[in-house]
GROMACS .gro file of C-alpha atoms in nm:
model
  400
    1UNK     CA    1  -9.697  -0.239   4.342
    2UNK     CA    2 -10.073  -0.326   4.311
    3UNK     CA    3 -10.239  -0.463   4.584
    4UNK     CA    4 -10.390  -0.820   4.480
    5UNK     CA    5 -10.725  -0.954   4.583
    6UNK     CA    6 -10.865  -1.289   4.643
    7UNK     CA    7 -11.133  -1.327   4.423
    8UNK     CA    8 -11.299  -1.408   4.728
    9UNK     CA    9 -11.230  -1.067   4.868
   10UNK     CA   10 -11.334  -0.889   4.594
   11UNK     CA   11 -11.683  -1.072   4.611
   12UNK     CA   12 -11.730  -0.974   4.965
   13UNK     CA   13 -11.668  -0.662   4.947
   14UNK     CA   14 -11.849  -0.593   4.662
   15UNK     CA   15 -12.169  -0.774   4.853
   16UNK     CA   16 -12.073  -0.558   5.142
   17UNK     CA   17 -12.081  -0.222   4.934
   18UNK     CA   18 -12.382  -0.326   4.800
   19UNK     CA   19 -12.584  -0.356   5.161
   20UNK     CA   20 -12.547  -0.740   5.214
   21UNK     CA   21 -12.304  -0.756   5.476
   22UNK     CA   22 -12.567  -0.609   5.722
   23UNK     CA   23 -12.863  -0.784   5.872
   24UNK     CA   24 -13.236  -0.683   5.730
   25UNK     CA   25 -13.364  -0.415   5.986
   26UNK     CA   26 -13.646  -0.571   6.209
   27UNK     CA   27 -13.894  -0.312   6.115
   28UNK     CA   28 -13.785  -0.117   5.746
   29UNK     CA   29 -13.919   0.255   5.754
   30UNK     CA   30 -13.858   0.566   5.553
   31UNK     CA   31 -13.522   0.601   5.661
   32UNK     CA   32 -13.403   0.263   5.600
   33UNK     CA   33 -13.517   0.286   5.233
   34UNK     CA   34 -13.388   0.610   5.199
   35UNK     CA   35 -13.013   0.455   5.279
   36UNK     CA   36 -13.034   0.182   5.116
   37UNK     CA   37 -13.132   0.429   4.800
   38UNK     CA   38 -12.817   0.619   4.865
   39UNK     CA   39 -12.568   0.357   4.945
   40UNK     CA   40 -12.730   0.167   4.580
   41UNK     CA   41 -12.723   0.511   4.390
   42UNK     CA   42 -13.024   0.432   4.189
   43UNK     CA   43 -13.272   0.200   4.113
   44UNK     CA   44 -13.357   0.042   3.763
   45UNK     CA   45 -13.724   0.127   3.672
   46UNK     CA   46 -13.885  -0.139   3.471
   47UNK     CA   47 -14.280  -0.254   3.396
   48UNK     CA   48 -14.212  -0.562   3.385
   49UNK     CA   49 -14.463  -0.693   3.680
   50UNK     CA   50 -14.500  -1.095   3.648
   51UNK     CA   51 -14.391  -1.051   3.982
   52UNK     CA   52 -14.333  -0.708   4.146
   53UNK     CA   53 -14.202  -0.386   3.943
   54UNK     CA   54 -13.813  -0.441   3.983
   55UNK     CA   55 -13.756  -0.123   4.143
   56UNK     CA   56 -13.976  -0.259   4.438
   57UNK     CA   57 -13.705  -0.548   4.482
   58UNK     CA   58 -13.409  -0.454   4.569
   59UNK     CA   59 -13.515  -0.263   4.892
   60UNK     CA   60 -13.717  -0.627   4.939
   61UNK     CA   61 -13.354  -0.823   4.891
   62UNK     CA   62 -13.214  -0.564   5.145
   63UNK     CA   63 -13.434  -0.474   5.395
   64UNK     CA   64 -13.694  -0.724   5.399
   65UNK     CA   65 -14.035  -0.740   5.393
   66UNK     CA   66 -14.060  -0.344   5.389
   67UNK     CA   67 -14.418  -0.113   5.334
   68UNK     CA   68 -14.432  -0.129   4.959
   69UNK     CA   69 -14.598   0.253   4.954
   70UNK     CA   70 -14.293   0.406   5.135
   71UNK     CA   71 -14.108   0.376   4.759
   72UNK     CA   72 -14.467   0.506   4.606
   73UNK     CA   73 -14.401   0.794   4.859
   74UNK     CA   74 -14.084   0.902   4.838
   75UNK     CA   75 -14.071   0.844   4.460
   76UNK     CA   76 -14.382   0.964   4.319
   77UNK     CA   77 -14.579   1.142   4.689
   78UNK     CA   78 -14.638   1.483   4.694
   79UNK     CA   79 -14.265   1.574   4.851
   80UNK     CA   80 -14.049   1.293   4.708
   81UNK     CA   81 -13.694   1.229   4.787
   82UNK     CA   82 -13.656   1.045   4.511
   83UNK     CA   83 -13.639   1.199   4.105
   84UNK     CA   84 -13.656   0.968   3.782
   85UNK     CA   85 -13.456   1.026   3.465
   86UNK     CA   86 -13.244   0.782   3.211
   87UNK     CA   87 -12.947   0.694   3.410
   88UNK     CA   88 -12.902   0.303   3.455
   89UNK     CA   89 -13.219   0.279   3.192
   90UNK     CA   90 -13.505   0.422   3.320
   91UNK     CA   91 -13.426   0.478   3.688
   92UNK     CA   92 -13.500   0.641   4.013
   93UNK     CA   93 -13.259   0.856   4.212
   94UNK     CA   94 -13.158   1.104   4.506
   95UNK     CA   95 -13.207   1.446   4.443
   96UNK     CA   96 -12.860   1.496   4.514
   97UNK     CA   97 -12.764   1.345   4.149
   98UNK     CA   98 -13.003   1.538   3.941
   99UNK     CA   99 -12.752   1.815   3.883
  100UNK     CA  100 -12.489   1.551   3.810
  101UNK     CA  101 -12.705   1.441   3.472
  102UNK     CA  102 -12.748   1.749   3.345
  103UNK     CA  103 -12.486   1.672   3.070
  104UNK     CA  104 -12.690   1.390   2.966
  105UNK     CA  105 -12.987   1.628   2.929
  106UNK     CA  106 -12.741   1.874   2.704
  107UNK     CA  107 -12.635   1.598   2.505
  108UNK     CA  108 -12.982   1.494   2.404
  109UNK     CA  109 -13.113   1.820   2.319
  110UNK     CA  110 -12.793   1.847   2.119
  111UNK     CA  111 -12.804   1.530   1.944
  112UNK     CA  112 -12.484   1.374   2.058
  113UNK     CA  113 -12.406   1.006   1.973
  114UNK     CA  114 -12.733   0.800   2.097
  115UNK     CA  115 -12.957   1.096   2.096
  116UNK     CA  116 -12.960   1.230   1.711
  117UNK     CA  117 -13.277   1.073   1.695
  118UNK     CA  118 -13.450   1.294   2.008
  119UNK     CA  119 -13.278   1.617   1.878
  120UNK     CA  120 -13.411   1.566   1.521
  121UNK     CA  121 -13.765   1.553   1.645
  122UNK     CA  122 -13.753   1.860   1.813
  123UNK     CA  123 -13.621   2.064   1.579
  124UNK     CA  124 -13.818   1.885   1.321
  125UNK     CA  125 -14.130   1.937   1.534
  126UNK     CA  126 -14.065   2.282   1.741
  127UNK     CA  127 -14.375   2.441   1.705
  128UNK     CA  128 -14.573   2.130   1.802
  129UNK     CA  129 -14.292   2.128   2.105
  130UNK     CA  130 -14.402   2.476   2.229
  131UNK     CA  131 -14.744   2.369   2.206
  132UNK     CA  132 -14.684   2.063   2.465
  133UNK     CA  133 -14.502   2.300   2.689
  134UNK     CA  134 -14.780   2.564   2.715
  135UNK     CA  135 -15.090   2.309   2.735
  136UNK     CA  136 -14.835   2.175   3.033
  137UNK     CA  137 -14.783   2.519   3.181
  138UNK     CA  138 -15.122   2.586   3.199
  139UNK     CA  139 -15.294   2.265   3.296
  140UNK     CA  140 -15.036   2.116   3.537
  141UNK     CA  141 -14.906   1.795   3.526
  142UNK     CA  142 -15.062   1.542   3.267
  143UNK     CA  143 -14.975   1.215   3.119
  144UNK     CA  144 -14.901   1.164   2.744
  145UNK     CA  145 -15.274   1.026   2.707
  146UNK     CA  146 -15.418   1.310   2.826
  147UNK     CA  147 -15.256   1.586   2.596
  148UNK     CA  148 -15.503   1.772   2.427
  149UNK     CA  149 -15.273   1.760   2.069
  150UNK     CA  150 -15.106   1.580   1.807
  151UNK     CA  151 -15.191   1.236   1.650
  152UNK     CA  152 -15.302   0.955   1.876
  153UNK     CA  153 -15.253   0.666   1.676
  154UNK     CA  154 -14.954   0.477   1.714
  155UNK     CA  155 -14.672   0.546   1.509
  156UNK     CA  156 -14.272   0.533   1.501
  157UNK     CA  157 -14.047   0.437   1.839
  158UNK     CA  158 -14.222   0.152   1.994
  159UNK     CA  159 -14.578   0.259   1.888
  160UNK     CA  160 -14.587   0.578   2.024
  161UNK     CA  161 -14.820   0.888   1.946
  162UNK     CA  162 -14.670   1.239   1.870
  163UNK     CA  163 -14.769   1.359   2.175
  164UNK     CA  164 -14.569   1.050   2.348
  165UNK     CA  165 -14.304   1.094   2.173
  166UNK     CA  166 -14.274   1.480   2.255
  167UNK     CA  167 -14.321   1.461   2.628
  168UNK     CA  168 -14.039   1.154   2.623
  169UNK     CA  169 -13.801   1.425   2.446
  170UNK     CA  170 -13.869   1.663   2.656
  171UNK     CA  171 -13.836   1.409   2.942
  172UNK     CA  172 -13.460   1.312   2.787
  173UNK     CA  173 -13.356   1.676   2.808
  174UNK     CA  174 -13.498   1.749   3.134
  175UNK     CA  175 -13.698   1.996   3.003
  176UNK     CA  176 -14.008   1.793   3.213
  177UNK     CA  177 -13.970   1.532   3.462
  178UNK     CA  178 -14.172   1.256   3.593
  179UNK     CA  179 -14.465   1.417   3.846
  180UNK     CA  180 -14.615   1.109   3.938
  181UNK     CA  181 -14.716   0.764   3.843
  182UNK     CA  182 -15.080   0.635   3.783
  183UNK     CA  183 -15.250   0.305   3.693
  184UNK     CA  184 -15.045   0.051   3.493
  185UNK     CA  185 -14.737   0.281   3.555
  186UNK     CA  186 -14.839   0.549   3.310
  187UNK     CA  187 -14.597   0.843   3.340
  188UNK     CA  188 -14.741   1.173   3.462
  189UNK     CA  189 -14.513   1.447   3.328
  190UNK     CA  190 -14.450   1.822   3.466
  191UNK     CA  191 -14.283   2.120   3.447
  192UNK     CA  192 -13.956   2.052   3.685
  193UNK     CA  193 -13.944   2.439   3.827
  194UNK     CA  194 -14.305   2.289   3.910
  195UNK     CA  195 -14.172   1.950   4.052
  196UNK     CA  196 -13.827   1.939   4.182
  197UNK     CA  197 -13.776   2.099   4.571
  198UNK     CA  198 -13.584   2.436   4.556
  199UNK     CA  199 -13.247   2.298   4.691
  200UNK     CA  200 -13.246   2.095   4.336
  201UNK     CA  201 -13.366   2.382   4.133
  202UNK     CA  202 -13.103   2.592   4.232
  203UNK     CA  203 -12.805   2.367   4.280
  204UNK     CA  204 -12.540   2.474   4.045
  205UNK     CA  205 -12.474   2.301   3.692
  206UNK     CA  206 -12.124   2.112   3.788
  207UNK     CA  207 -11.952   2.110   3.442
  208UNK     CA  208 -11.926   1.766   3.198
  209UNK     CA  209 -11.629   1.631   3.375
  210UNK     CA  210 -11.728   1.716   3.753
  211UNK     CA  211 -12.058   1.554   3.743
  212UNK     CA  212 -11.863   1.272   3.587
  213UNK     CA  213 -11.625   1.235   3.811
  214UNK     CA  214 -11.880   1.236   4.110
  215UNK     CA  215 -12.123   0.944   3.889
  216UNK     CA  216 -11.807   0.755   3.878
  217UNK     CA  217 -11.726   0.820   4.238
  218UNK     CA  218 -12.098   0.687   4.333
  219UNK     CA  219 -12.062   0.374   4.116
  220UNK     CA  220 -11.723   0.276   4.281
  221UNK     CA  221 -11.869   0.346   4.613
  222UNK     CA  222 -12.164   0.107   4.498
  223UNK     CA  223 -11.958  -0.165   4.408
  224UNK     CA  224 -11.640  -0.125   4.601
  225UNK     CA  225 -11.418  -0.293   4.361
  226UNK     CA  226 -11.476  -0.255   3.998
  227UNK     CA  227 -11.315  -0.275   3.696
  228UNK     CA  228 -11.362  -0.007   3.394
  229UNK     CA  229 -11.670  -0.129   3.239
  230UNK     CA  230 -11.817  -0.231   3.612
  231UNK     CA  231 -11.803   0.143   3.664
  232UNK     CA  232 -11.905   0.321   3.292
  233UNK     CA  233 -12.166   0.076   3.303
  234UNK     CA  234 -12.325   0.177   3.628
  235UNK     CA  235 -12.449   0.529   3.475
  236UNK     CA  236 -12.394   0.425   3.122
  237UNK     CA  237 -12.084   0.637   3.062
  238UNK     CA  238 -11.969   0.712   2.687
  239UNK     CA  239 -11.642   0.478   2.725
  240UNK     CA  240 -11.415   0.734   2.645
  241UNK     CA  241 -11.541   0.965   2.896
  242UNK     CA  242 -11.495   0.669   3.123
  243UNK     CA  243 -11.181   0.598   3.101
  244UNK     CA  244 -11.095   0.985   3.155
  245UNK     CA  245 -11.254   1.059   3.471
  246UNK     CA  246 -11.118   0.713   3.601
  247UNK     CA  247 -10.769   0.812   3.528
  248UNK     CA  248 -10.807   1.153   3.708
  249UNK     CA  249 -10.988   0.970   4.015
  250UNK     CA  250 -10.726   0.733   4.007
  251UNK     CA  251 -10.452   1.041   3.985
  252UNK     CA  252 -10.605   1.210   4.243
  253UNK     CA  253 -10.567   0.914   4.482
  254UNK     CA  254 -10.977   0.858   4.527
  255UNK     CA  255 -10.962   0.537   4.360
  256UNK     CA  256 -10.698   0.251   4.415
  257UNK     CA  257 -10.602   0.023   4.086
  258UNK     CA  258 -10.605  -0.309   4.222
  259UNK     CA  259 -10.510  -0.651   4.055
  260UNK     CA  260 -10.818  -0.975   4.148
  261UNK     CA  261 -10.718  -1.343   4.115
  262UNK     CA  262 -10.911  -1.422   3.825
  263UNK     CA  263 -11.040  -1.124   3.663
  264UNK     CA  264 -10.890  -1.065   3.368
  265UNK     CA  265 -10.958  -0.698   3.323
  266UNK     CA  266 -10.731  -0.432   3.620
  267UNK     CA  267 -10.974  -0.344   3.847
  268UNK     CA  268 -11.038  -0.012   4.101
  269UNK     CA  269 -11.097  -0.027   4.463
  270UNK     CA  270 -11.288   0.212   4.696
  271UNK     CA  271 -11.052   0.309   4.984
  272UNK     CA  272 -11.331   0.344   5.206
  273UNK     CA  273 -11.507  -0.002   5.112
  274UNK     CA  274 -11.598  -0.215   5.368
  275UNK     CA  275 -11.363  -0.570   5.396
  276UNK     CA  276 -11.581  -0.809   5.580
  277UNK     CA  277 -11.427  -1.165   5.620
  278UNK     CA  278 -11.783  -1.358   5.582
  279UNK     CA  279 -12.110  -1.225   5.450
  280UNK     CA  280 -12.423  -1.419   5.578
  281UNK     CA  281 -12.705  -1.328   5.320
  282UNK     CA  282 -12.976  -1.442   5.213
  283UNK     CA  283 -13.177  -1.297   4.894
  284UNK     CA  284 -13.370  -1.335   4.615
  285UNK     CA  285 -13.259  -1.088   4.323
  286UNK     CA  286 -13.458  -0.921   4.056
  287UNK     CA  287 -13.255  -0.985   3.722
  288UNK     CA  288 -13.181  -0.565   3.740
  289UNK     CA  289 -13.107  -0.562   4.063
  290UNK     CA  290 -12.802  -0.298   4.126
  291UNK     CA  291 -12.581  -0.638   4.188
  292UNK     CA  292 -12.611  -0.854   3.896
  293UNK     CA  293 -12.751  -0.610   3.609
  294UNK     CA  294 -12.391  -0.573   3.429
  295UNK     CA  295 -12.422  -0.956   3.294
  296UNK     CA  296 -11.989  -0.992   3.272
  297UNK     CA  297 -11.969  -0.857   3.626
  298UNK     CA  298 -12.217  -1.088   3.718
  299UNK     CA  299 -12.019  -1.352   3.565
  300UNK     CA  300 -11.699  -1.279   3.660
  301UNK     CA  301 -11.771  -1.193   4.062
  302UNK     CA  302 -12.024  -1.510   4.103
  303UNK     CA  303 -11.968  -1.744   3.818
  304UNK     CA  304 -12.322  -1.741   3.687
  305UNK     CA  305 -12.401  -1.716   3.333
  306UNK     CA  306 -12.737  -1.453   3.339
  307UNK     CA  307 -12.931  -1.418   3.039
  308UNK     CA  308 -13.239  -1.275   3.096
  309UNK     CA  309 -13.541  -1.448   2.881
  310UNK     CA  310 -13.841  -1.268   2.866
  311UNK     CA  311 -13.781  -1.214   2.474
  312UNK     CA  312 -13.704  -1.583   2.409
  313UNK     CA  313 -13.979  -1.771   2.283
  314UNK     CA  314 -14.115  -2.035   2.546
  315UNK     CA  315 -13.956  -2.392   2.446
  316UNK     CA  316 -13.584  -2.229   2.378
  317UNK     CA  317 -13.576  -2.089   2.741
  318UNK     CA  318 -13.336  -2.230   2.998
  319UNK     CA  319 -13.436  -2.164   3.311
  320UNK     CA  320 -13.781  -1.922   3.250
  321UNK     CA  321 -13.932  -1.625   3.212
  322UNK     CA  322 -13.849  -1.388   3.511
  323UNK     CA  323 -13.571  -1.574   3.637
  324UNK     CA  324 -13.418  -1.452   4.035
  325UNK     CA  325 -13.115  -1.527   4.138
  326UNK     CA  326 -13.079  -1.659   4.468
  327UNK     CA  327 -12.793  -1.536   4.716
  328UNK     CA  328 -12.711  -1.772   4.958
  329UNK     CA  329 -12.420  -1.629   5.226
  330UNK     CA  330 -12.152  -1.528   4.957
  331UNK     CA  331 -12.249  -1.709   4.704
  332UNK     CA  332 -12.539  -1.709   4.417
  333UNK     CA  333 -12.680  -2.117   4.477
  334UNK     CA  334 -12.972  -2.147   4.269
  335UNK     CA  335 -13.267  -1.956   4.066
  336UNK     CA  336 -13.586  -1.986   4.036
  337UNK     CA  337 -13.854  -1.870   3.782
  338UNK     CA  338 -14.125  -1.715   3.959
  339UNK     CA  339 -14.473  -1.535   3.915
  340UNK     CA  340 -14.741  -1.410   4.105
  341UNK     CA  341 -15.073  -1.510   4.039
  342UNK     CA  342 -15.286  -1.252   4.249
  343UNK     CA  343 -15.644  -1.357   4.188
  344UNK     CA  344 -15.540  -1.739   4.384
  345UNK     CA  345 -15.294  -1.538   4.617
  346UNK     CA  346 -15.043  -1.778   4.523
  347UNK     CA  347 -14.641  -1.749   4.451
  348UNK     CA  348 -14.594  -2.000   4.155
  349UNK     CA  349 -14.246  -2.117   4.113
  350UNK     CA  350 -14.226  -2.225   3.777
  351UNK     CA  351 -13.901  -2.384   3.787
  352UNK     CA  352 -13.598  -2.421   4.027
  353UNK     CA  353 -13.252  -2.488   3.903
  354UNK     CA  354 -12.965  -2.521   4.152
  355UNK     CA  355 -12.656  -2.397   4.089
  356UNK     CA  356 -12.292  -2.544   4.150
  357UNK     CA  357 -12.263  -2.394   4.502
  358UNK     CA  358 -12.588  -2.524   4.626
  359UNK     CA  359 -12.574  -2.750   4.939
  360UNK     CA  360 -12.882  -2.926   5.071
  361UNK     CA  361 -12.925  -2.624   5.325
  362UNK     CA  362 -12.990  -2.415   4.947
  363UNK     CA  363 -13.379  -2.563   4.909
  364UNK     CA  364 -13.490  -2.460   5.279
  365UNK     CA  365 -13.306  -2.145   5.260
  366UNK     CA  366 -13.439  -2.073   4.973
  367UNK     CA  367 -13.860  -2.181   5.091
  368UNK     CA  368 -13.789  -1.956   5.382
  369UNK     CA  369 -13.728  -1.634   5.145
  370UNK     CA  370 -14.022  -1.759   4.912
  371UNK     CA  371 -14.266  -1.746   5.188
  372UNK     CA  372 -14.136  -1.417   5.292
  373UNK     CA  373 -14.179  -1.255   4.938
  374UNK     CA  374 -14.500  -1.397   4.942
  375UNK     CA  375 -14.617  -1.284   5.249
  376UNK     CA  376 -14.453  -0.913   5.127
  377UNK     CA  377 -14.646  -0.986   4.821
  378UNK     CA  378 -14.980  -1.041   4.924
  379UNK     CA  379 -14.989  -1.399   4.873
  380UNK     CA  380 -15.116  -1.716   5.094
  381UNK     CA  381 -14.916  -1.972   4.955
  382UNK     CA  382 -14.558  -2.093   4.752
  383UNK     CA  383 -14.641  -2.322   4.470
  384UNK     CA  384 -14.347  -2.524   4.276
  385UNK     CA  385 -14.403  -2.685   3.989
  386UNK     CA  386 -14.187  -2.958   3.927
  387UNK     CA  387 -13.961  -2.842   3.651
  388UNK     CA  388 -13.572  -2.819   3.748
  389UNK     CA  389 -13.349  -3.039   3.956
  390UNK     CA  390 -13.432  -2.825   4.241
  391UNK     CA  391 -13.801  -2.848   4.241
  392UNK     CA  392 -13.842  -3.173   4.460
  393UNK     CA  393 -13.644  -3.052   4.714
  394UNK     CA  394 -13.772  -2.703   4.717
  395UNK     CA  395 -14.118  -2.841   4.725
  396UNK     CA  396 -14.025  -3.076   5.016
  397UNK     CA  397 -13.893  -2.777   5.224
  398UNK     CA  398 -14.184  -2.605   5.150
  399UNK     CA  399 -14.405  -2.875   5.273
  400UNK     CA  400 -14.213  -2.889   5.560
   0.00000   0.00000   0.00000
């Protein structure tokens, strides 16, 4: 017989496996973020930056107002911990998984399902390839700008040049990696005998279905309970490669199939996950934070309806442009549309929009995290503007 969960349960435990159930640290350092990377298992990359790069805010919704260099350091210093390939999107990891995506790597140099497109060009373009690689070789680490051939007008995929869309190939099939970051985010790409530390270089190619096993393994450990598409989603699985390494997990005994009140898919729990009987947070979420970026989990753990609407045009937008979700103890209790404007040093909430589980403790909760962000930001000052049915009372609290 399965074990059944409250859907209660399953919430707090998956807020517990995802760092909530523990109070911020009073002063973050290198080794808090470092954790928090691990316990996570990545972090979404995105350029986004109406407020902070989202890979900056989950370590904020965790650990507080933290040193926002330590991630520059240990992502893109000259020794970083951390290594950046297509995992979750764009994303930043431990070393430790870099041999685990290696299949990934083989699949896009060989074309399989989503990567035809990145095989074709490099056959189609091989000597121009071997070019990149040797102007690489022998100048060191360079950005796609600075690559001495091929077209630089914009072309196919998103506007890119030839050279761009080489060194992205290349990138996919790990045949360069990310060196560094510079400027508006511009990737810096190098030779990864060059770039990664030894230990990675010579860690042993686990085959398809080990690394798989150990991606799913980190997922489930992520989000403690989990159904199917919770976990293929978490490293963007092919689904039927899913559902084969969850079957031997579950075989094996490192995964329990559970049954939640409510959920109307079987779910999987961790046998190690933590089962706390109250969480007391208190954060403000970047829409791809580790938590909420798989929309139906979203939905089905917390009852919110996330749409992100950056690509909607202005006056068919619900609730804004960069929307963050705000969780209150266990619950998610309101969001609020934020931006920073840097030149006034000001944190301008656009709009506020409570949700069901709000109570009037939600608005002052909620100022106190504001001015924290903006203090982490930069910033002087919280500004609402009085759009949402929270507004009046955030702006009260604030005033307060």
């Amino acid at each position: 017989m399965s074990e059944t969960l409250s859907a209660k349960a399953a919430r707090r435990i998956a807020l517990a496996a995802q760092g909530f159930a523990e109070p911020r640290p009073t002063e973050a350092g290198r080794r808090h973020l470092l954790k928090t990377v691990a316990r996570l298992g990545l972090l979404q990359i995105d350029s986004v930056n109406v407020v902070s790069r989202t890979h900056y805010l989950p370590l904020f919704s965790r650990l507080g107002a933290y040193p926002r260099q330590l991630l520059e350091a240990v992502a893109w210093g000259p020794k970083p911990d951390l290594f950046e390939y297509w995992m979750h999107e764009a994303s930043l990891a431990p070393h430790a998984v870099q041999p685990l995506m290696r299949w990934r790597m083989e699949d896009a140099a060989e074309g399989v399902g989503v990567w035809k497109g990145v095989a074709r060009f490099l056959r189609s373009h091989e000597d121009f390839i071997n070019r990149a690689l040797d102007e690489i070789a022998r100048r060191g680490p360079i950005s796609a700008s600075e690559l001495e051939i091929g077209a630089k007008g914009a072309g196919g995929w998103w506007g890119w040049s030839e050279g761009k869309r080489a060194l992205e190939c290349l990138f996919w099939t790990g045949q360069l990696t990310t060196a560094t970051r510079r400027g508006t985010f511009e990737r810096v790409y190098g030779l990864p005998d060059k770039i990664h530390p030894k230990a990675v270089r010579e860690a042993p190619t686990p085959d398809r279905a080990s690394a798989q096993r150990q991606l799913i393994r980190i997922a489930a450990r992520a989000q403690g309970v989990a159904t199917e598409p919770d976990l293929r989603d978490y490293f963007r699985m092919p689904p039927a490669d899913s559902k084969a390494r969850l079957a031997e997990l579950v075989e094996a005994g490192e995964l329990t199939p559970v049954k939640v009140e409510g959920w109307d898919r079987p779910a999987y729990l961790d046998p190690e996950a933590r089962r706390p009987r109250k969480i007391e947070a208190r954060a403000l979420l970047s829409p791809f934070d580790n938590l909420i970026w798989f929309r139906e989990r979203t939905e089905r753990i917390f009852g919110m309806r996330l749409r992100l609407e950056i690509y909607t045009p202005a006056h068919k937008r619900t609730h804004g442009y960069y929307v963050l979700p705000f969780l209150e103890g266990e619950a998610l209790t309101a969001r609020v549309d934020l931006k920073a404007e840097r030149k006034a040093g000001v944190l301008v909430v656009q709009a506020a929009h409570a949700e069901p589980d709000a109570s009037p403790e939600t608005a002052p909760a909620l100022a106190a995290e504001l001015r924290l962000m903006a203090g982490w930001l930069g910033l002087s000052d919280v500004r609402v503007e009085p759009k949402g049915d929270l507004a009046p009372a955030l702006s009260h609290a604030l005033d307060r």
